[in-house]
Tab-separated table of C-alpha atoms in Angstrom:
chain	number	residue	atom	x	y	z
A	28	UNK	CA	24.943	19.844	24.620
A	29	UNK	CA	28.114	17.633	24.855
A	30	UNK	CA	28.948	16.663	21.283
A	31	UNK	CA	31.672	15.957	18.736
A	32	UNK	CA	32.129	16.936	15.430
A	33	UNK	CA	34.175	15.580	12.169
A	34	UNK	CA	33.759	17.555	9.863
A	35	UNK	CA	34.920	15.260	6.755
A	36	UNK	CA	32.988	12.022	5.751
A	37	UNK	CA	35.650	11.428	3.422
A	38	UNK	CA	39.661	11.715	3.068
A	39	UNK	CA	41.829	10.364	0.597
A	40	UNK	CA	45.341	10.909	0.627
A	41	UNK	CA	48.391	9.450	-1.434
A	42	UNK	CA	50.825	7.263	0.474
A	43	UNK	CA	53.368	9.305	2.007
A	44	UNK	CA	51.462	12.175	2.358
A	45	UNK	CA	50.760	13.846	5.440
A	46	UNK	CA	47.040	13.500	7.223
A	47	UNK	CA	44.909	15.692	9.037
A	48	UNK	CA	42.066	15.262	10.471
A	49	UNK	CA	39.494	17.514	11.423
A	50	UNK	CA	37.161	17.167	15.334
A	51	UNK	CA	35.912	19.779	17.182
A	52	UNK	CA	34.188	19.361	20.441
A	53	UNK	CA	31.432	21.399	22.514
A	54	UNK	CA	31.727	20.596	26.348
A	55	UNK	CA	31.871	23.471	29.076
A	56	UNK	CA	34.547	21.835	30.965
A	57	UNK	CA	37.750	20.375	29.769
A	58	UNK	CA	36.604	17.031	28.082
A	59	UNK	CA	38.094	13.628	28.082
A	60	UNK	CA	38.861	13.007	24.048
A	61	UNK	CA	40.006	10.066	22.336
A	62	UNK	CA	41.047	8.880	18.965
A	63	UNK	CA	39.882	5.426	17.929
A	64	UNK	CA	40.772	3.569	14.677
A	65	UNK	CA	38.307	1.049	13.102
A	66	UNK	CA	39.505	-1.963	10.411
A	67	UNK	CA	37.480	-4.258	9.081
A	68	UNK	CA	37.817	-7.325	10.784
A	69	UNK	CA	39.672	-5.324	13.377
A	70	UNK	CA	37.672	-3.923	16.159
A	71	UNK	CA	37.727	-0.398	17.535
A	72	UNK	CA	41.330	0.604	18.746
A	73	UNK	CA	42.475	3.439	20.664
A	74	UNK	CA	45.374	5.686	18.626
A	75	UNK	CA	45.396	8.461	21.717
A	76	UNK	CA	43.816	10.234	24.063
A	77	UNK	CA	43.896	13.272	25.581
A	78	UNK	CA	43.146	14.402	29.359
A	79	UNK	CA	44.873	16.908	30.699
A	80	UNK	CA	48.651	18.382	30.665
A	81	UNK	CA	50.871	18.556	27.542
A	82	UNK	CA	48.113	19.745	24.731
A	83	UNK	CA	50.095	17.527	21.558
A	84	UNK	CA	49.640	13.813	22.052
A	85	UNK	CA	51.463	10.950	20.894
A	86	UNK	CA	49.883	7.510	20.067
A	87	UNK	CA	50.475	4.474	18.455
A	88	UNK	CA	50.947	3.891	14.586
A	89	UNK	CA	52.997	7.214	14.702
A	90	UNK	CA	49.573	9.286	14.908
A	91	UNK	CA	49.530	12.159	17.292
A	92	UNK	CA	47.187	14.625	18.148
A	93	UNK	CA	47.010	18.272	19.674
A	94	UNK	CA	44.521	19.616	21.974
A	95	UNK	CA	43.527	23.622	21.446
A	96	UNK	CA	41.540	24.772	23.897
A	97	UNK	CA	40.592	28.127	22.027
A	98	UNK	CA	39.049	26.233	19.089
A	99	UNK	CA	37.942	23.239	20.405
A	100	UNK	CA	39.469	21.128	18.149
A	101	UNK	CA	41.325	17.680	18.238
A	102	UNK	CA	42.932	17.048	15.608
A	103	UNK	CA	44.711	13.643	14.517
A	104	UNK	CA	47.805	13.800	12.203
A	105	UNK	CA	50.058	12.049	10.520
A	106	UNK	CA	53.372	12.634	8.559
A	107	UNK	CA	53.201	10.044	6.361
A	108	UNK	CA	50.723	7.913	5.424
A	109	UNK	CA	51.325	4.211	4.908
A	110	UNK	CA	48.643	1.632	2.789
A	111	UNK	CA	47.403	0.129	5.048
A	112	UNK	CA	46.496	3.203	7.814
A	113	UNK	CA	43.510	3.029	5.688
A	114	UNK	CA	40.139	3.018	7.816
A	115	UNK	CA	37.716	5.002	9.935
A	116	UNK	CA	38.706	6.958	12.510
A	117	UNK	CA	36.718	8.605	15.139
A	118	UNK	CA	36.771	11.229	17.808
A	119	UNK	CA	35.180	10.296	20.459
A	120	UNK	CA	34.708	12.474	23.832
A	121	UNK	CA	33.422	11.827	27.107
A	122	UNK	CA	32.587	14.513	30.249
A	123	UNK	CA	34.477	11.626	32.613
A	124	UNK	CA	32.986	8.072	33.002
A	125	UNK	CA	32.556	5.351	30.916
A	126	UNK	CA	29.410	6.580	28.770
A	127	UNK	CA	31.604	7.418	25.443
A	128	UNK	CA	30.403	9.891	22.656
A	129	UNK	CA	31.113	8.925	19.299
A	130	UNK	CA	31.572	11.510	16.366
A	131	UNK	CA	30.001	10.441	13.165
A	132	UNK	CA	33.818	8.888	11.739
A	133	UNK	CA	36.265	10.175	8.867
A	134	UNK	CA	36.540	7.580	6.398
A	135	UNK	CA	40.362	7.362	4.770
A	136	UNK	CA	41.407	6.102	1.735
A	137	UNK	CA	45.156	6.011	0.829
A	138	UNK	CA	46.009	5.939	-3.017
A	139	UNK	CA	48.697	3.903	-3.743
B	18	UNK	CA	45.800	-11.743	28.480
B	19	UNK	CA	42.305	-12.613	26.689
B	20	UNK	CA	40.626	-10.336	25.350
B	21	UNK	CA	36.751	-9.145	24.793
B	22	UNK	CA	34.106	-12.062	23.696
B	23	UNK	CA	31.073	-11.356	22.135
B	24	UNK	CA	28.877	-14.235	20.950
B	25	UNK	CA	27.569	-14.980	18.097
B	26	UNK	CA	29.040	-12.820	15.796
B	27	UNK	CA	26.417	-12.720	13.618
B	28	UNK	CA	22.775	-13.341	13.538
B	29	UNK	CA	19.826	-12.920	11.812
B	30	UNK	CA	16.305	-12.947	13.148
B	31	UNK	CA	12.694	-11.405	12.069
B	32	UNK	CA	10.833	-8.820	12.944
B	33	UNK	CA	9.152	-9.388	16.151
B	34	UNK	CA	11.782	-11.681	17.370
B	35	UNK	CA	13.985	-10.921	20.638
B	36	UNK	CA	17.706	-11.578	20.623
B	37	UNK	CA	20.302	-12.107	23.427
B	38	UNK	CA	23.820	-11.295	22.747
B	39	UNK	CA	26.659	-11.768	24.689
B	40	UNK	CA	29.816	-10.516	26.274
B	41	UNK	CA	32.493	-11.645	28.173
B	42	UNK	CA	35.312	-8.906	29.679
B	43	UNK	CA	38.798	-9.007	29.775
B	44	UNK	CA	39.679	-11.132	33.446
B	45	UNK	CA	39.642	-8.243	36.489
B	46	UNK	CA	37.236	-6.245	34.473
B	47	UNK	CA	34.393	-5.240	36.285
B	48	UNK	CA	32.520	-2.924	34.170
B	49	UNK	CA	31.025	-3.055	30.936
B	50	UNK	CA	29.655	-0.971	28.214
B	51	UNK	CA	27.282	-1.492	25.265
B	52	UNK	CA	27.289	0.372	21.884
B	53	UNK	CA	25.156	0.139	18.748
B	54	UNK	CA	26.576	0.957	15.104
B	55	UNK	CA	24.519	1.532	12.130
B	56	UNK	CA	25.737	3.511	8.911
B	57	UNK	CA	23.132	6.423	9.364
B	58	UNK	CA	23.205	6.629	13.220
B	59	UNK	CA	26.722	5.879	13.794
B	60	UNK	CA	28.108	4.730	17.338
B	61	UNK	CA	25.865	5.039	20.265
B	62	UNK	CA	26.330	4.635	23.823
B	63	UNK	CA	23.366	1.956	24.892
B	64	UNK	CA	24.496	1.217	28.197
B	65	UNK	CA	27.067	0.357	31.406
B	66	UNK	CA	26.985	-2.162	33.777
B	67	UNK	CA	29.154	-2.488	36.392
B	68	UNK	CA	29.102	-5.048	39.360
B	69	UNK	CA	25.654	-6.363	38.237
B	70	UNK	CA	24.350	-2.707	38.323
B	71	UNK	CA	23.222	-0.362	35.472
B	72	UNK	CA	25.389	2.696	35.886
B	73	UNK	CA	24.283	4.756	32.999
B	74	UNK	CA	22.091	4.979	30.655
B	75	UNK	CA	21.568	5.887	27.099
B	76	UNK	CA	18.945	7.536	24.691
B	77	UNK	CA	17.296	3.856	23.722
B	78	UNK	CA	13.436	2.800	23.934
B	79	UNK	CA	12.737	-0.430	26.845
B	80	UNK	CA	13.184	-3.225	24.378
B	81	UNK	CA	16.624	-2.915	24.802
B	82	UNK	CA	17.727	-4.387	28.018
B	83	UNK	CA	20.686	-5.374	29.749
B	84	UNK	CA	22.157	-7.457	32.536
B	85	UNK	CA	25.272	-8.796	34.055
B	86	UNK	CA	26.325	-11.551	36.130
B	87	UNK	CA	28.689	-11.722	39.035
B	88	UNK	CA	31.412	-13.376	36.843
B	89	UNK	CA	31.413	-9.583	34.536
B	90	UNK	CA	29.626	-11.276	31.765
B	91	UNK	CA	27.127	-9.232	30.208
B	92	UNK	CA	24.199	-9.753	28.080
B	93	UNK	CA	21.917	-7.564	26.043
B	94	UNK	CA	18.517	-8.792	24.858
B	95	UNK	CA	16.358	-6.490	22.522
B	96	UNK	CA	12.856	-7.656	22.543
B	97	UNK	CA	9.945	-7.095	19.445
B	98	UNK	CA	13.008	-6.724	17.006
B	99	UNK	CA	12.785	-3.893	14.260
B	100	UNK	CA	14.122	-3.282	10.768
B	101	UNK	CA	16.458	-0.097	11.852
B	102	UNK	CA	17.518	-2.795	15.146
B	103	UNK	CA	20.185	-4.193	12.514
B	104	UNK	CA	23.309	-3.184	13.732
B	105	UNK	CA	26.451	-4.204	14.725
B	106	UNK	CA	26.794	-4.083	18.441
B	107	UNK	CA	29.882	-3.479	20.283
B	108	UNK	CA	31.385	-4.825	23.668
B	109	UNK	CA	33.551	-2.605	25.392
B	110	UNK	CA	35.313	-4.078	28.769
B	111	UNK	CA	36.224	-1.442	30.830
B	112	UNK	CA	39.319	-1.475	33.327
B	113	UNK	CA	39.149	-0.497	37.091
B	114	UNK	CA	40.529	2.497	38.617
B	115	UNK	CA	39.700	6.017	39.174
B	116	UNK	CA	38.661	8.406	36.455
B	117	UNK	CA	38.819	7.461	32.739
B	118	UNK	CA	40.488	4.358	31.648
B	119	UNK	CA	41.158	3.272	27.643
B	120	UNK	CA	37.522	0.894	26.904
B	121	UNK	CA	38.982	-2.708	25.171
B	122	UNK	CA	36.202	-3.072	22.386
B	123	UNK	CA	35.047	-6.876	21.073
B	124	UNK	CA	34.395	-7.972	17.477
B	125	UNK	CA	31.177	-6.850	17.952
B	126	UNK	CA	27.763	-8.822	17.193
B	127	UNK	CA	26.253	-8.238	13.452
B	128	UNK	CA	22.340	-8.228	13.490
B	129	UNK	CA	20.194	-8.324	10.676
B	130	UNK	CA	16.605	-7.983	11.260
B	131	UNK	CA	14.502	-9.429	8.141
């Protein structure tokens, strides 16, 4: 089955500090995979995505993100976190199309 | 450049009742998609419409419905409204072109189902 995977719920991190976070995917071929951001009061925006070529990712908001192959992970970092990158993030994957699969979100919390 | 409408923002109805919601796409946008977001489900994928036609499909029992009109505009309706229907549904306009394109995502629509 096509699916995504965070494996955190929760993250908190202190401002400055660096952020990873965690998504693996399961897909036989090579998947379309996002990163989306949601505030509230903001809507869902797209950080980066990833579809084929250069496997580390640059997006918006100075996230980026790097694509391995051999563990079928995702994952969205950060060098420094500011106040208010606070939110949920998810990874979200689809096979091509515009049906999109959600993972279940990493809430973050940054500590002043 | 406008950008995705969904009316009302909130609403609250009753068990039993049917609701319509709305969305409007960003102008040239031909396709759009429908999500629903609860806290123990998470985001799903209810369904795509794209020049008046259903294009896909998710995992969701009849009484939820869609349609669109030849303007793009989209509705949803879910009919003999449920507790676990409170959500907050999500709007996504979707831009032309070949393969995979970035979805633009409204406010979203906040039901509550009394």
């Amino acid at each position: 089955a096509q699916s995504v995977t965070q494996p955190d719920i929760h993250i908190t991190v202190s401002e400055g500090a660096s952020l990873e976070l965690r998504c693996n995917y399961s897909y036989g071929a090579t998947p379309y995979l996002f990163w989306y951001v949601q505030s509230p009061g903001q809507g869902l925006q797209l950080l980066l995505k990833y579809f084929s070529g250069d496997t580390l990712v640059q997006g918006i908001k100075g996230f980026e993100a790097e694509f391995k192959r051999s563990q079928s992970s995702f994952n969205l970092r950060k060098p420094s976190v500011h106040w208010s990158d606070a939110a949920e993030y998810f990874c979200v994957f689809t096979g091509g199309g515009n049906k999109l699969t959600f993972g279940t979100g990493t809430q973050l919390k940054v500590e002043l | 450049k406008a950008g995705v409408t969904q009316t009302p923002r909130y609403l609250i109805k009753t068990r039993g009742q049917q609701v319509t919601l709305s969305c409007s796409p960003i102008s040239g946008h031909r396709s759009v998609s429908w999500y629903q977001q609860t806290p123990g489900q998470g985001l799903q994928f209810l369904f795509e419409y794209f020049s008046e036609t259903q294009r896909n499909k998710g995992n969701f029992p009849g009484r939820f419905s869609g349609r669109q009109f030849s303007n793009s505009r989209s509705e949803m309706n879910v009919s003999t409204l449920e507790l676990g229907d409170s959500a907050l549904y999500l709007c996504a306009s979707n831009p032309p072109g070949q393969g995979y394109n970035e979805q633009f995502f409204g406010p979203g629509t906040r039901l509550t189902v009394l």
